[in-house]
Every structure is written in structure tokens, then in C-alpha cells.
């Protein structure tokens, strides 16, 4: 292998680590929900998707007035709270009443909730891709001669911090 192939491999490995760390956080969410309620909530991804669309809406509204960094911080906090409230509402009104019911019934209800949330997002925002103002620079970091996108590096760091915090908490 020559140097260029090693750099390409390193870039692909870092990108894979970034995407994998996001999947690890999602899996951790499934575990936490299951351990807390002993139910499988297949609507978890759609609840997170609703939070992402709320973040896009806020970011696009706030960035022109406040700038990217301030808008991103406010968007992060407000979208996190809104997503938490949506998740709590869904859990209290839809999932909790299903506790003690047959497992298949709970699974079907959460799949139905996922469909409703997905359809609601498409109804409100449409099927088109929406722009999102990012506070991350387009210029990559160069680590050991390998260019790594700033967003990927922060994704890996923050994911590992959350996973480490979860490990120490439990």
C-alpha cells in the first residue's frame, strides 16, 4: 500500500467511526428505553427525526438574526427540550398504557407511532431536503497528514463523552 491508499483508508475509517458512534448512541437509547420500560420502542428514531426538523426550523429562523454560533447553541438547547417533551408525551400517552400488554401489541403500537410521526413530519415540512446552517468549518483538520472534517471529529468526541458519561452513571 502506498501513502495515498493509507490516507484514503484513514479517512474512510474516521468517517466510519463517526457514523458508527452515532449508531452506538442510538443503540444506547434503545437499551435505556428497554431497561427502563421493558418495551421495545420502534418510534425512537422518528422522535429524534422530529427533533432534527425542529432544529432545522429554529436554525433557519435564528441564524440570520443571531449568527451561526449563537443560533446553533440556542437551537441545540431548545430542540433538545422540545424532543424530550415530545418523547415524554409519546411515552405517557401511547407507550405507558401498553405496559403489561402482549409484546407484539406494544411493538405494533410503537411502529404505528413511528409511522404517524414520519407522516406528520412529511406533512409539515414536505419530502424535500432542507438546508441547515452549520457552525462547523468546511476546512478539515489535518491529523497525521489525514484530512478529517471538523463535524466528524466533534461527532466522535461528543459521542464518546456521552457514552463515557453513560458508563459512569450506570
PDB file of C-alpha atoms in Angstrom:
ATOM      1  CA  UNK A   1       0.000   0.000   0.000  1.00  0.00           C
ATOM      2  CA  UNK A   2       1.293   3.413  -0.866  1.00  0.00           C
ATOM      3  CA  UNK A   3       0.831   6.598   1.180  1.00  0.00           C
ATOM      4  CA  UNK A   4      -2.260   7.749  -0.742  1.00  0.00           C
ATOM      5  CA  UNK A   5      -4.056   4.462  -0.093  1.00  0.00           C
ATOM      6  CA  UNK A   6      -3.212   4.714   3.612  1.00  0.00           C
ATOM      7  CA  UNK A   7      -4.628   8.258   3.760  1.00  0.00           C
ATOM      8  CA  UNK A   8      -7.805   7.180   1.970  1.00  0.00           C
ATOM      9  CA  UNK A   9      -8.160   4.227   4.330  1.00  0.00           C
ATOM     10  CA  UNK A  10      -7.667   6.524   7.345  1.00  0.00           C
ATOM     11  CA  UNK A  11     -10.286   8.985   6.035  1.00  0.00           C
ATOM     12  CA  UNK A  12     -12.795   6.191   5.461  1.00  0.00           C
ATOM     13  CA  UNK A  13     -12.036   4.726   8.904  1.00  0.00           C
ATOM     14  CA  UNK A  14     -12.619   8.089  10.615  1.00  0.00           C
ATOM     15  CA  UNK A  15     -15.868   8.611   8.703  1.00  0.00           C
ATOM     16  CA  UNK A  16     -16.940   5.085   9.661  1.00  0.00           C
ATOM     17  CA  UNK A  17     -16.070   5.769  13.295  1.00  0.00           C
ATOM     18  CA  UNK A  18     -18.156   8.966  13.231  1.00  0.00           C
ATOM     19  CA  UNK A  19     -21.197   7.246  11.728  1.00  0.00           C
ATOM     20  CA  UNK A  20     -20.702   4.223  13.976  1.00  0.00           C
ATOM     21  CA  UNK A  21     -20.574   6.410  17.074  1.00  0.00           C
ATOM     22  CA  UNK A  22     -23.945   7.905  16.136  1.00  0.00           C
ATOM     23  CA  UNK A  23     -25.367   4.397  15.722  1.00  0.00           C
ATOM     24  CA  UNK A  24     -23.869   3.464  19.090  1.00  0.00           C
ATOM     25  CA  UNK A  25     -25.695   6.372  20.734  1.00  0.00           C
ATOM     26  CA  UNK A  26     -28.952   5.300  19.091  1.00  0.00           C
ATOM     27  CA  UNK A  27     -28.414   1.727  20.286  1.00  0.00           C
ATOM     28  CA  UNK A  28     -27.697   3.067  23.763  1.00  0.00           C
ATOM     29  CA  UNK A  29     -31.028   4.873  23.592  1.00  0.00           C
ATOM     30  CA  UNK A  30     -32.802   1.601  22.763  1.00  0.00           C
ATOM     31  CA  UNK A  31     -31.084  -0.063  25.714  1.00  0.00           C
ATOM     32  CA  UNK A  32     -32.018   2.721  28.134  1.00  0.00           C
ATOM     33  CA  UNK A  33     -35.649   2.672  26.978  1.00  0.00           C
ATOM     34  CA  UNK A  34     -35.812  -1.100  27.225  1.00  0.00           C
ATOM     35  CA  UNK A  35     -34.187  -1.222  30.668  1.00  0.00           C
ATOM     36  CA  UNK A  36     -36.499   1.500  31.980  1.00  0.00           C
ATOM     37  CA  UNK A  37     -39.783   0.251  30.498  1.00  0.00           C
ATOM     38  CA  UNK A  38     -39.109  -3.315  29.325  1.00  0.00           C
ATOM     39  CA  UNK A  39     -40.628  -2.385  25.971  1.00  0.00           C
ATOM     40  CA  UNK A  40     -39.143  -2.009  22.531  1.00  0.00           C
ATOM     41  CA  UNK A  41     -39.863   1.482  21.226  1.00  0.00           C
ATOM     42  CA  UNK A  42     -39.508   1.424  17.477  1.00  0.00           C
ATOM     43  CA  UNK A  43     -40.551   5.087  17.264  1.00  0.00           C
ATOM     44  CA  UNK A  44     -37.320   6.308  18.860  1.00  0.00           C
ATOM     45  CA  UNK A  45     -35.730   7.169  15.523  1.00  0.00           C
ATOM     46  CA  UNK A  46     -38.765   9.143  14.401  1.00  0.00           C
ATOM     47  CA  UNK A  47     -38.821  11.099  17.666  1.00  0.00           C
ATOM     48  CA  UNK A  48     -35.177  12.027  17.005  1.00  0.00           C
ATOM     49  CA  UNK A  49     -36.104  12.933  13.437  1.00  0.00           C
ATOM     50  CA  UNK A  50     -38.788  15.303  14.759  1.00  0.00           C
ATOM     51  CA  UNK A  51     -36.109  16.899  16.943  1.00  0.00           C
ATOM     52  CA  UNK A  52     -33.876  17.314  13.902  1.00  0.00           C
ATOM     53  CA  UNK A  53     -36.633  19.046  11.969  1.00  0.00           C
ATOM     54  CA  UNK A  54     -37.338  21.326  14.927  1.00  0.00           C
ATOM     55  CA  UNK A  55     -33.625  22.148  14.977  1.00  0.00           C
ATOM     56  CA  UNK A  56     -33.661  22.940  11.257  1.00  0.00           C
ATOM     57  CA  UNK A  57     -36.684  25.189  11.681  1.00  0.00           C
ATOM     58  CA  UNK A  58     -35.096  27.075  14.584  1.00  0.00           C
ATOM     59  CA  UNK A  59     -31.686  27.301  12.962  1.00  0.00           C
ATOM     60  CA  UNK A  60     -33.066  28.712   9.744  1.00  0.00           C
ATOM     61  CA  UNK A  61     -35.140  31.246  11.681  1.00  0.00           C
ATOM     62  CA  UNK A  62     -32.450  32.334  14.175  1.00  0.00           C
ATOM     63  CA  UNK A  63     -29.205  32.261  12.174  1.00  0.00           C
ATOM     64  CA  UNK A  64     -29.804  35.359  10.039  1.00  0.00           C
ATOM     65  CA  UNK A  65     -30.530  37.443  13.154  1.00  0.00           C
ATOM     66  CA  UNK A  66     -28.082  35.975  15.691  1.00  0.00           C
ATOM     67  CA  UNK A  67     -25.259  34.443  13.671  1.00  0.00           C
ATOM     68  CA  UNK A  68     -24.399  30.806  13.266  1.00  0.00           C
ATOM     69  CA  UNK A  69     -22.768  30.053  16.630  1.00  0.00           C
ATOM     70  CA  UNK A  70     -25.366  31.745  18.871  1.00  0.00           C
ATOM     71  CA  UNK A  71     -28.235  30.332  16.823  1.00  0.00           C
ATOM     72  CA  UNK A  72     -26.676  26.847  16.968  1.00  0.00           C
ATOM     73  CA  UNK A  73     -26.384  26.942  20.765  1.00  0.00           C
ATOM     74  CA  UNK A  74     -29.956  28.168  21.236  1.00  0.00           C
ATOM     75  CA  UNK A  75     -31.199  25.682  18.649  1.00  0.00           C
ATOM     76  CA  UNK A  76     -29.410  22.810  20.398  1.00  0.00           C
ATOM     77  CA  UNK A  77     -30.976  23.601  23.770  1.00  0.00           C
ATOM     78  CA  UNK A  78     -34.500  24.343  22.506  1.00  0.00           C
ATOM     79  CA  UNK A  79     -34.594  21.370  20.122  1.00  0.00           C
ATOM     80  CA  UNK A  80     -33.297  19.057  22.884  1.00  0.00           C
ATOM     81  CA  UNK A  81     -36.011  20.229  25.274  1.00  0.00           C
ATOM     82  CA  UNK A  82     -38.716  20.011  22.576  1.00  0.00           C
ATOM     83  CA  UNK A  83     -37.593  16.496  21.616  1.00  0.00           C
ATOM     84  CA  UNK A  84     -37.581  15.440  25.267  1.00  0.00           C
ATOM     85  CA  UNK A  85     -41.097  16.806  25.724  1.00  0.00           C
ATOM     86  CA  UNK A  86     -42.300  15.003  22.594  1.00  0.00           C
ATOM     87  CA  UNK A  87     -40.702  11.753  23.777  1.00  0.00           C
ATOM     88  CA  UNK A  88     -42.237  12.133  27.244  1.00  0.00           C
ATOM     89  CA  UNK A  89     -45.650  12.887  25.728  1.00  0.00           C
ATOM     90  CA  UNK A  90     -45.466   9.816  23.477  1.00  0.00           C
ATOM     91  CA  UNK A  91     -44.291   7.644  26.349  1.00  0.00           C
ATOM     92  CA  UNK A  92     -47.021   8.802  28.757  1.00  0.00           C
ATOM     93  CA  UNK A  93     -49.919   8.772  26.319  1.00  0.00           C
ATOM     94  CA  UNK A  94     -49.085   5.879  23.993  1.00  0.00           C
ATOM     95  CA  UNK A  95     -46.367   3.577  25.337  1.00  0.00           C
ATOM     96  CA  UNK A  96     -47.087   3.571  29.081  1.00  0.00           C
ATOM     97  CA  UNK A  97     -50.728   2.468  28.691  1.00  0.00           C
ATOM     98  CA  UNK A  98     -49.371  -0.536  26.751  1.00  0.00           C
ATOM     99  CA  UNK A  99     -47.238  -1.792  29.645  1.00  0.00           C
ATOM    100  CA  UNK A 100     -48.258  -5.287  30.624  1.00  0.00           C
ATOM    101  CA  UNK A 101     -49.861  -5.950  27.260  1.00  0.00           C
ATOM    102  CA  UNK A 102     -48.538  -8.633  24.893  1.00  0.00           C
ATOM    103  CA  UNK A 103     -45.125  -7.779  23.436  1.00  0.00           C
ATOM    104  CA  UNK A 104     -46.408  -7.911  19.866  1.00  0.00           C
ATOM    105  CA  UNK A 105     -49.086  -5.326  20.700  1.00  0.00           C
ATOM    106  CA  UNK A 106     -46.503  -2.933  22.119  1.00  0.00           C
ATOM    107  CA  UNK A 107     -44.279  -3.400  19.097  1.00  0.00           C
ATOM    108  CA  UNK A 108     -47.170  -2.713  16.714  1.00  0.00           C
ATOM    109  CA  UNK A 109     -48.175   0.424  18.630  1.00  0.00           C
ATOM    110  CA  UNK A 110     -44.647   1.833  18.520  1.00  0.00           C
ATOM    111  CA  UNK A 111     -44.362   1.021  14.816  1.00  0.00           C
ATOM    112  CA  UNK A 112     -47.670   2.817  14.297  1.00  0.00           C
ATOM    113  CA  UNK A 113     -46.407   5.794  16.304  1.00  0.00           C
ATOM    114  CA  UNK A 114     -43.301   5.835  14.113  1.00  0.00           C
ATOM    115  CA  UNK A 115     -45.487   5.963  11.006  1.00  0.00           C
ATOM    116  CA  UNK A 116     -47.603   8.782  12.425  1.00  0.00           C
ATOM    117  CA  UNK A 117     -44.532  10.845  13.370  1.00  0.00           C
ATOM    118  CA  UNK A 118     -42.902  10.233   9.995  1.00  0.00           C
ATOM    119  CA  UNK A 119     -46.078  11.167   8.136  1.00  0.00           C
ATOM    120  CA  UNK A 120     -46.525  14.237  10.334  1.00  0.00           C
ATOM    121  CA  UNK A 121     -43.036  15.480   9.534  1.00  0.00           C
ATOM    122  CA  UNK A 122     -43.623  14.970   5.821  1.00  0.00           C
ATOM    123  CA  UNK A 123     -46.991  16.712   6.068  1.00  0.00           C
ATOM    124  CA  UNK A 124     -45.495  19.739   7.883  1.00  0.00           C
ATOM    125  CA  UNK A 125     -42.105  20.100   6.175  1.00  0.00           C
ATOM    126  CA  UNK A 126     -42.579  18.176   2.948  1.00  0.00           C
ATOM    127  CA  UNK A 127     -40.392  15.482   1.426  1.00  0.00           C
ATOM    128  CA  UNK A 128     -37.618  17.800   0.178  1.00  0.00           C
ATOM    129  CA  UNK A 129     -34.222  18.074   1.824  1.00  0.00           C
ATOM    130  CA  UNK A 130     -33.931  21.184   3.997  1.00  0.00           C
ATOM    131  CA  UNK A 131     -30.813  23.333   4.471  1.00  0.00           C
ATOM    132  CA  UNK A 132     -29.207  23.571   7.910  1.00  0.00           C
ATOM    133  CA  UNK A 133     -26.783  26.271   9.000  1.00  0.00           C
ATOM    134  CA  UNK A 134     -23.731  24.538  10.419  1.00  0.00           C
ATOM    135  CA  UNK A 135     -21.265  26.186  12.793  1.00  0.00           C
ATOM    136  CA  UNK A 136     -18.580  23.765  11.633  1.00  0.00           C
ATOM    137  CA  UNK A 137     -15.970  24.918   9.153  1.00  0.00           C
ATOM    138  CA  UNK A 138     -15.652  23.333   5.733  1.00  0.00           C
ATOM    139  CA  UNK A 139     -11.856  23.285   6.098  1.00  0.00           C
ATOM    140  CA  UNK A 140     -10.782  19.926   7.557  1.00  0.00           C
ATOM    141  CA  UNK A 141      -8.323  19.347  10.376  1.00  0.00           C
ATOM    142  CA  UNK A 142      -5.115  17.659   9.290  1.00  0.00           C
ATOM    143  CA  UNK A 143      -4.146  14.949  11.776  1.00  0.00           C
ATOM    144  CA  UNK A 144      -1.064  12.900  10.923  1.00  0.00           C
ATOM    145  CA  UNK A 145      -1.425  14.072   7.330  1.00  0.00           C
ATOM    146  CA  UNK A 146      -5.035  12.860   7.101  1.00  0.00           C
ATOM    147  CA  UNK A 147      -7.782  15.426   6.477  1.00  0.00           C
ATOM    148  CA  UNK A 148     -10.677  14.985   8.908  1.00  0.00           C
ATOM    149  CA  UNK A 149     -13.852  17.056   8.662  1.00  0.00           C
ATOM    150  CA  UNK A 150     -14.455  19.170  11.747  1.00  0.00           C
ATOM    151  CA  UNK A 151     -18.007  17.865  12.143  1.00  0.00           C
ATOM    152  CA  UNK A 152     -16.770  14.251  12.068  1.00  0.00           C
ATOM    153  CA  UNK A 153     -14.155  14.899  14.733  1.00  0.00           C
ATOM    154  CA  UNK A 154     -16.647  16.611  17.034  1.00  0.00           C
ATOM    155  CA  UNK A 155     -19.189  13.842  16.410  1.00  0.00           C
ATOM    156  CA  UNK A 156     -16.679  11.230  17.561  1.00  0.00           C
ATOM    157  CA  UNK A 157     -15.554  13.239  20.611  1.00  0.00           C
ATOM    158  CA  UNK A 158     -19.053  14.142  21.793  1.00  0.00           C
ATOM    159  CA  UNK A 159     -20.367  10.615  21.202  1.00  0.00           C
ATOM    160  CA  UNK A 160     -17.555   9.108  23.247  1.00  0.00           C
ATOM    161  CA  UNK A 161     -18.148  11.680  26.011  1.00  0.00           C
ATOM    162  CA  UNK A 162     -21.850  10.727  26.132  1.00  0.00           C
ATOM    163  CA  UNK A 163     -21.041   7.020  26.111  1.00  0.00           C
ATOM    164  CA  UNK A 164     -18.422   7.507  28.846  1.00  0.00           C
ATOM    165  CA  UNK A 165     -20.859   9.550  30.915  1.00  0.00           C
ATOM    166  CA  UNK A 166     -23.484   6.855  30.495  1.00  0.00           C
ATOM    167  CA  UNK A 167     -20.982   4.198  31.551  1.00  0.00           C
ATOM    168  CA  UNK A 168     -20.035   6.071  34.727  1.00  0.00           C
ATOM    169  CA  UNK A 169     -23.659   6.982  35.526  1.00  0.00           C
ATOM    170  CA  UNK A 170     -24.808   3.377  35.363  1.00  0.00           C
TER     171      UNK A 170
END
